[in-house]
């Protein structure tokens, strides 16, 4: 008998154990059995050879059609070529040998069927596998494996170097034969309620199903494992957070918030009022609020945050606002100062009586300004402290931190959230997280599962729509000319225009962002390899690893359009006479700030920029955005970007310039973006097109390796059920003392997350 915790050696043999460890990194029976087949082959049903693609590692089931052996021309030895067929297509298997290869000829005989595994390549116009591994299934002189399989379905494991699918299957079979599961991690009651198989049955069912239904049933149960462990962790986290106390900050009838509301130049939308009321209530409780506020670009999240911060200041506390970039922190500082007016001018002439102060803390502050900001935060004289991740540094202290607001959450991980939270001393601050990347419900339940969610679904009234068009620059050069004419016209009307490029273009190494992108830079690391042209690591900081989608199909024919090149070209040509400025992450922070100010003030017409403007930048007079090589960006990122225009009373226009082929996958993505303004729809599309691990991995360490079967979009119902069950269980038994197997699985996943996090850091 073997338990899931047992080492593999005694179960599958030392040699196989060694190979499994080297190729798959699995060391225990449990780890091996959690390495699931990728698909199944029906015995006797041949693989469609036409579907094979060059470079792919495949395992195919096929029948040998013919075998020829010939002498090599330039060297001693022979080439044996076996041609296999699925009845229609053909595939050559080539074997090189020093000698005659008679022994192989004996085995590979026409009519024999088998599994053949290798990498697909093309040689002299013919598809082939060079030196494939093989395993013969049919009747013949060779070892007949068919008897080994009780079932009619053959599991095919993901192809990995150093081990074949059937070698894995062999070891799995040995492990399953000896398997004795005494401790199922899914509680009995849950299994009964949802009619799920026991763990041992499920593991047998997924590896050696009797039929497809058997495999599906097993899969359902094993998905539960993934969802349930995750939800238990999140439930524990929610519970732990709730166990802390927080200082209640109830609304005051007269105070800064009341003063602010009286100054507001617009009516709050119904959504803003509802979310605001929920937040106001939660701030008044003696447990910390943990709320995610999501809403379309331009839906007016900031004003909700400001109102929450003022309620806390009215209650005697301080609030910190964490922004992902220096540009955004500065913009918040400026616009919130302006909105508050005298309410933020404590100690100044003209300051209101109950006024507070704002402090700005970023990595680029001079020593004196920094000292002053630190002092204002520590003494409590600044009620609101706005900053980049510089706020997270250890020497930043608060007199009484009551509320942490995190803007554009997807750029920060849980760790950053925690770092800031810990600055509150004894109690815990309330936390409000804001994101403009709409998150499908299931992602919210997993990635952000320890937060409650509020959603703004409407835009403030009077907002003009944004129309989006694809500009096929390769097929229609005239359209590109027309684009620049349009830009000139807008500028002549006194409007502002963004021109966004994927790259900066000075080709120095992409070492940008030491100052204000550290936090984001980390989550980038994972997607870096697929990044657009290296230098673009600039500002394209890991929006849910968004640019992966964009970069997937580029063959680097030419480097993507660069800010510096394009600005020079436009200034000397189509946009001569228009006031141009350049913005990118590698400019010194003061310069970035000046450029943004000039653009906001209207003394610059056209801003040629990288995606530094992607998040949150608010220039209501900007009407037009041209995105160059738009196919290099991900769907959600494009949606974010175009949210920078149409924020005022003029209609917004977004032009997606691309050379991607009409009808191809890149063009389809762009067409989808042009066709809808519904960010939720687009974020689903985005998720469908990317591996889930990227989505999860960018936001939180560890999730990547823990989700093998679960798909966030398709398994919404299951995730919802698992969440409810997990919450109930953790409420009843917080330490999981009645569920040792579950407790062990949770501990193992947490350890893995920790390890991955450390690795990244
Ligand atoms: P986001 O949700 O993308 O962060 P912002 O908070 O930046 O959006 O708001 C976008 C713009 O809309 C800002 O200029 C803001 O002042 C304005 N705004 C916010 N709420 C309203 C409202 N209820 N009516 C009109 N304008 C509003
Ligand atoms: Mg915003």
PDB file of N, CA and C in Angstrom, residues 17-65:
ATOM      1  N   UNK A  17      11.715   6.634 -10.691  1.00  0.00           N
ATOM      2  CA  UNK A  17      11.562   7.739  -9.742  1.00  0.00           C
ATOM      3  C   UNK A  17      12.539   8.853 -10.073  1.00  0.00           C
ATOM      4  N   UNK A  18      13.743   8.442 -10.424  1.00  0.00           N
ATOM      5  CA  UNK A  18      14.767   9.428 -10.736  1.00  0.00           C
ATOM      6  C   UNK A  18      14.365  10.225 -11.985  1.00  0.00           C
ATOM      7  N   UNK A  19      13.873   9.483 -12.978  1.00  0.00           N
ATOM      8  CA  UNK A  19      13.472  10.135 -14.220  1.00  0.00           C
ATOM      9  C   UNK A  19      12.288  11.085 -13.988  1.00  0.00           C
ATOM     10  N   UNK A  20      11.352  10.654 -13.178  1.00  0.00           N
ATOM     11  CA  UNK A  20      10.186  11.499 -12.893  1.00  0.00           C
ATOM     12  C   UNK A  20      10.598  12.775 -12.162  1.00  0.00           C
ATOM     13  N   UNK A  21      11.528  12.605 -11.238  1.00  0.00           N
ATOM     14  CA  UNK A  21      11.982  13.768 -10.484  1.00  0.00           C
ATOM     15  C   UNK A  21      12.688  14.745 -11.410  1.00  0.00           C
ATOM     16  N   UNK A  22      13.527  14.202 -12.294  1.00  0.00           N
ATOM     17  CA  UNK A  22      14.293  15.079 -13.183  1.00  0.00           C
ATOM     18  C   UNK A  22      13.385  15.775 -14.189  1.00  0.00           C
ATOM     19  N   UNK A  23      12.456  15.028 -14.769  1.00  0.00           N
ATOM     20  CA  UNK A  23      11.650  15.600 -15.852  1.00  0.00           C
ATOM     21  C   UNK A  23      10.462  16.409 -15.340  1.00  0.00           C
ATOM     22  N   UNK A  24       9.831  15.941 -14.291  1.00  0.00           N
ATOM     23  CA  UNK A  24       8.587  16.588 -13.846  1.00  0.00           C
ATOM     24  C   UNK A  24       8.717  17.266 -12.491  1.00  0.00           C
ATOM     25  N   UNK A  25       9.814  17.000 -11.813  1.00  0.00           N
ATOM     26  CA  UNK A  25       9.974  17.578 -10.487  1.00  0.00           C
ATOM     27  C   UNK A  25       9.044  16.969  -9.444  1.00  0.00           C
ATOM     28  N   UNK A  26       8.563  15.746  -9.699  1.00  0.00           N
ATOM     29  CA  UNK A  26       7.673  15.119  -8.710  1.00  0.00           C
ATOM     30  C   UNK A  26       8.439  14.080  -7.899  1.00  0.00           C
ATOM     31  N   UNK A  27       8.180  14.066  -6.616  1.00  0.00           N
ATOM     32  CA  UNK A  27       8.941  13.182  -5.731  1.00  0.00           C
ATOM     33  C   UNK A  27       8.073  12.244  -4.909  1.00  0.00           C
ATOM     34  N   UNK A  28       6.814  12.593  -4.750  1.00  0.00           N
ATOM     35  CA  UNK A  28       5.947  11.735  -3.955  1.00  0.00           C
ATOM     36  C   UNK A  28       4.834  11.176  -4.838  1.00  0.00           C
ATOM     37  N   UNK A  29       4.185  10.161  -4.306  1.00  0.00           N
ATOM     38  CA  UNK A  29       3.050   9.564  -5.014  1.00  0.00           C
ATOM     39  C   UNK A  29       1.995  10.637  -5.289  1.00  0.00           C
ATOM     40  N   UNK A  30       1.749  11.466  -4.295  1.00  0.00           N
ATOM     41  CA  UNK A  30       0.750  12.517  -4.442  1.00  0.00           C
ATOM     42  C   UNK A  30       1.106  13.481  -5.564  1.00  0.00           C
ATOM     43  N   UNK A  31       2.375  13.883  -5.605  1.00  0.00           N
ATOM     44  CA  UNK A  31       2.799  14.820  -6.647  1.00  0.00           C
ATOM     45  C   UNK A  31       2.669  14.198  -8.033  1.00  0.00           C
ATOM     46  N   UNK A  32       3.024  12.949  -8.135  1.00  0.00           N
ATOM     47  CA  UNK A  32       2.892  12.278  -9.436  1.00  0.00           C
ATOM     48  C   UNK A  32       1.421  12.209  -9.856  1.00  0.00           C
ATOM     49  N   UNK A  33       0.583  11.844  -8.911  1.00  0.00           N
ATOM     50  CA  UNK A  33      -0.831  11.665  -9.271  1.00  0.00           C
ATOM     51  C   UNK A  33      -1.545  12.990  -9.504  1.00  0.00           C
ATOM     52  N   UNK A  34      -0.935  14.080  -9.088  1.00  0.00           N
ATOM     53  CA  UNK A  34      -1.500  15.392  -9.405  1.00  0.00           C
ATOM     54  C   UNK A  34      -0.940  15.920 -10.734  1.00  0.00           C
ATOM     55  N   UNK A  35      -0.158  15.102 -11.387  1.00  0.00           N
ATOM     56  CA  UNK A  35       0.283  15.444 -12.746  1.00  0.00           C
ATOM     57  C   UNK A  35      -0.715  14.775 -13.693  1.00  0.00           C
ATOM     58  N   UNK A  36      -1.659  15.580 -14.167  1.00  0.00           N
ATOM     59  CA  UNK A  36      -2.803  15.010 -14.866  1.00  0.00           C
ATOM     60  C   UNK A  36      -2.543  14.886 -16.368  1.00  0.00           C
ATOM     61  N   UNK A  37      -3.251  13.928 -17.012  1.00  0.00           N
ATOM     62  CA  UNK A  37      -3.152  13.847 -18.474  1.00  0.00           C
ATOM     63  C   UNK A  37      -3.647  15.147 -19.104  1.00  0.00           C
ATOM     64  N   UNK A  38      -3.099  15.467 -20.254  1.00  0.00           N
ATOM     65  CA  UNK A  38      -3.577  16.659 -20.932  1.00  0.00           C
ATOM     66  C   UNK A  38      -4.836  16.350 -21.745  1.00  0.00           C
ATOM     67  N   UNK A  39      -4.842  15.136 -22.315  1.00  0.00           N
ATOM     68  CA  UNK A  39      -6.020  14.737 -23.075  1.00  0.00           C
ATOM     69  C   UNK A  39      -6.052  13.220 -23.124  1.00  0.00           C
ATOM     70  N   UNK A  40      -7.047  12.706 -23.798  1.00  0.00           N
ATOM     71  CA  UNK A  40      -7.158  11.253 -23.904  1.00  0.00           C
ATOM     72  C   UNK A  40      -7.269  10.867 -25.362  1.00  0.00           C
ATOM     73  N   UNK A  41      -6.712   9.716 -25.666  1.00  0.00           N
ATOM     74  CA  UNK A  41      -6.887   9.147 -26.999  1.00  0.00           C
ATOM     75  C   UNK A  41      -7.805   7.947 -26.861  1.00  0.00           C
ATOM     76  N   UNK A  42      -8.728   7.831 -27.780  1.00  0.00           N
ATOM     77  CA  UNK A  42      -9.508   6.600 -27.801  1.00  0.00           C
ATOM     78  C   UNK A  42      -8.670   5.523 -28.457  1.00  0.00           C
ATOM     79  N   UNK A  43      -8.640   4.368 -27.827  1.00  0.00           N
ATOM     80  CA  UNK A  43      -7.891   3.275 -28.429  1.00  0.00           C
ATOM     81  C   UNK A  43      -8.414   3.020 -29.827  1.00  0.00           C
ATOM     82  N   UNK A  44      -7.503   2.926 -30.761  1.00  0.00           N
ATOM     83  CA  UNK A  44      -7.911   2.602 -32.113  1.00  0.00           C
ATOM     84  C   UNK A  44      -8.329   3.824 -32.922  1.00  0.00           C
ATOM     85  N   UNK A  45      -8.494   4.952 -32.268  1.00  0.00           N
ATOM     86  CA  UNK A  45      -8.873   6.153 -33.004  1.00  0.00           C
ATOM     87  C   UNK A  45      -7.599   6.933 -33.271  1.00  0.00           C
ATOM     88  N   UNK A  46      -7.279   7.116 -34.529  1.00  0.00           N
ATOM     89  CA  UNK A  46      -5.971   7.675 -34.834  1.00  0.00           C
ATOM     90  C   UNK A  46      -5.968   9.200 -34.747  1.00  0.00           C
ATOM     91  N   UNK A  47      -4.806   9.718 -34.380  1.00  0.00           N
ATOM     92  CA  UNK A  47      -4.681  11.169 -34.245  1.00  0.00           C
ATOM     93  C   UNK A  47      -4.737  11.828 -35.611  1.00  0.00           C
ATOM     94  N   UNK A  48      -5.427  12.941 -35.689  1.00  0.00           N
ATOM     95  CA  UNK A  48      -5.517  13.678 -36.942  1.00  0.00           C
ATOM     96  C   UNK A  48      -4.158  14.317 -37.249  1.00  0.00           C
ATOM     97  N   UNK A  49      -3.452  13.727 -38.190  1.00  0.00           N
ATOM     98  CA  UNK A  49      -2.076  14.182 -38.447  1.00  0.00           C
ATOM     99  C   UNK A  49      -2.039  15.564 -39.089  1.00  0.00           C
ATOM    100  N   UNK A  50      -3.124  15.936 -39.744  1.00  0.00           N
ATOM    101  CA  UNK A  50      -3.148  17.244 -40.391  1.00  0.00           C
ATOM    102  C   UNK A  50      -3.102  18.375 -39.363  1.00  0.00           C
ATOM    103  N   UNK A  51      -3.458  18.040 -38.132  1.00  0.00           N
ATOM    104  CA  UNK A  51      -3.530  19.109 -37.128  1.00  0.00           C
ATOM    105  C   UNK A  51      -2.174  19.416 -36.486  1.00  0.00           C
ATOM    106  N   UNK A  52      -1.153  18.645 -36.825  1.00  0.00           N
ATOM    107  CA  UNK A  52       0.144  18.846 -36.174  1.00  0.00           C
ATOM    108  C   UNK A  52       0.806  20.120 -36.669  1.00  0.00           C
ATOM    109  N   UNK A  53       1.491  20.772 -35.750  1.00  0.00           N
ATOM    110  CA  UNK A  53       2.185  21.992 -36.156  1.00  0.00           C
ATOM    111  C   UNK A  53       3.676  21.891 -35.892  1.00  0.00           C
ATOM    112  N   UNK A  54       4.451  22.516 -36.744  1.00  0.00           N
ATOM    113  CA  UNK A  54       5.905  22.500 -36.601  1.00  0.00           C
ATOM    114  C   UNK A  54       6.321  22.974 -35.209  1.00  0.00           C
ATOM    115  N   UNK A  55       7.288  22.274 -34.656  1.00  0.00           N
ATOM    116  CA  UNK A  55       7.843  22.709 -33.389  1.00  0.00           C
ATOM    117  C   UNK A  55       7.095  22.157 -32.185  1.00  0.00           C
ATOM    118  N   UNK A  56       5.930  21.579 -32.439  1.00  0.00           N
ATOM    119  CA  UNK A  56       5.100  21.070 -31.363  1.00  0.00           C
ATOM    120  C   UNK A  56       5.638  19.729 -30.862  1.00  0.00           C
ATOM    121  N   UNK A  57       5.613  19.531 -29.562  1.00  0.00           N
ATOM    122  CA  UNK A  57       5.905  18.212 -29.007  1.00  0.00           C
ATOM    123  C   UNK A  57       4.607  17.436 -28.978  1.00  0.00           C
ATOM    124  N   UNK A  58       4.586  16.295 -29.637  1.00  0.00           N
ATOM    125  CA  UNK A  58       3.310  15.585 -29.742  1.00  0.00           C
ATOM    126  C   UNK A  58       3.449  14.116 -29.389  1.00  0.00           C
ATOM    127  N   UNK A  59       2.334  13.548 -29.000  1.00  0.00           N
ATOM    128  CA  UNK A  59       2.211  12.103 -28.918  1.00  0.00           C
ATOM    129  C   UNK A  59       1.052  11.748 -29.829  1.00  0.00           C
ATOM    130  N   UNK A  60       1.317  10.977 -30.867  1.00  0.00           N
ATOM    131  CA  UNK A  60       0.236  10.650 -31.802  1.00  0.00           C
ATOM    132  C   UNK A  60       0.008   9.152 -31.834  1.00  0.00           C
ATOM    133  N   UNK A  61      -1.225   8.818 -32.106  1.00  0.00           N
ATOM    134  CA  UNK A  61      -1.558   7.418 -32.306  1.00  0.00           C
ATOM    135  C   UNK A  61      -1.728   7.228 -33.807  1.00  0.00           C
ATOM    136  N   UNK A  62      -0.989   6.300 -34.378  1.00  0.00           N
ATOM    137  CA  UNK A  62      -1.042   6.161 -35.837  1.00  0.00           C
ATOM    138  C   UNK A  62      -0.663   4.735 -36.231  1.00  0.00           C
ATOM    139  N   UNK A  63      -0.862   4.454 -37.516  1.00  0.00           N
ATOM    140  CA  UNK A  63      -0.567   3.112 -38.017  1.00  0.00           C
ATOM    141  C   UNK A  63       0.595   3.189 -38.997  1.00  0.00           C
ATOM    142  N   UNK A  64       1.500   2.253 -38.869  1.00  0.00           N
ATOM    143  CA  UNK A  64       2.651   2.259 -39.762  1.00  0.00           C
ATOM    144  C   UNK A  64       2.210   1.820 -41.155  1.00  0.00           C
ATOM    145  N   UNK A  65       2.552   2.633 -42.152  1.00  0.00           N
ATOM    146  CA  UNK A  65       2.137   2.345 -43.529  1.00  0.00           C
ATOM    147  C   UNK A  65       3.263   1.660 -44.303  1.00  0.00           C
TER     148      UNK A  65
END
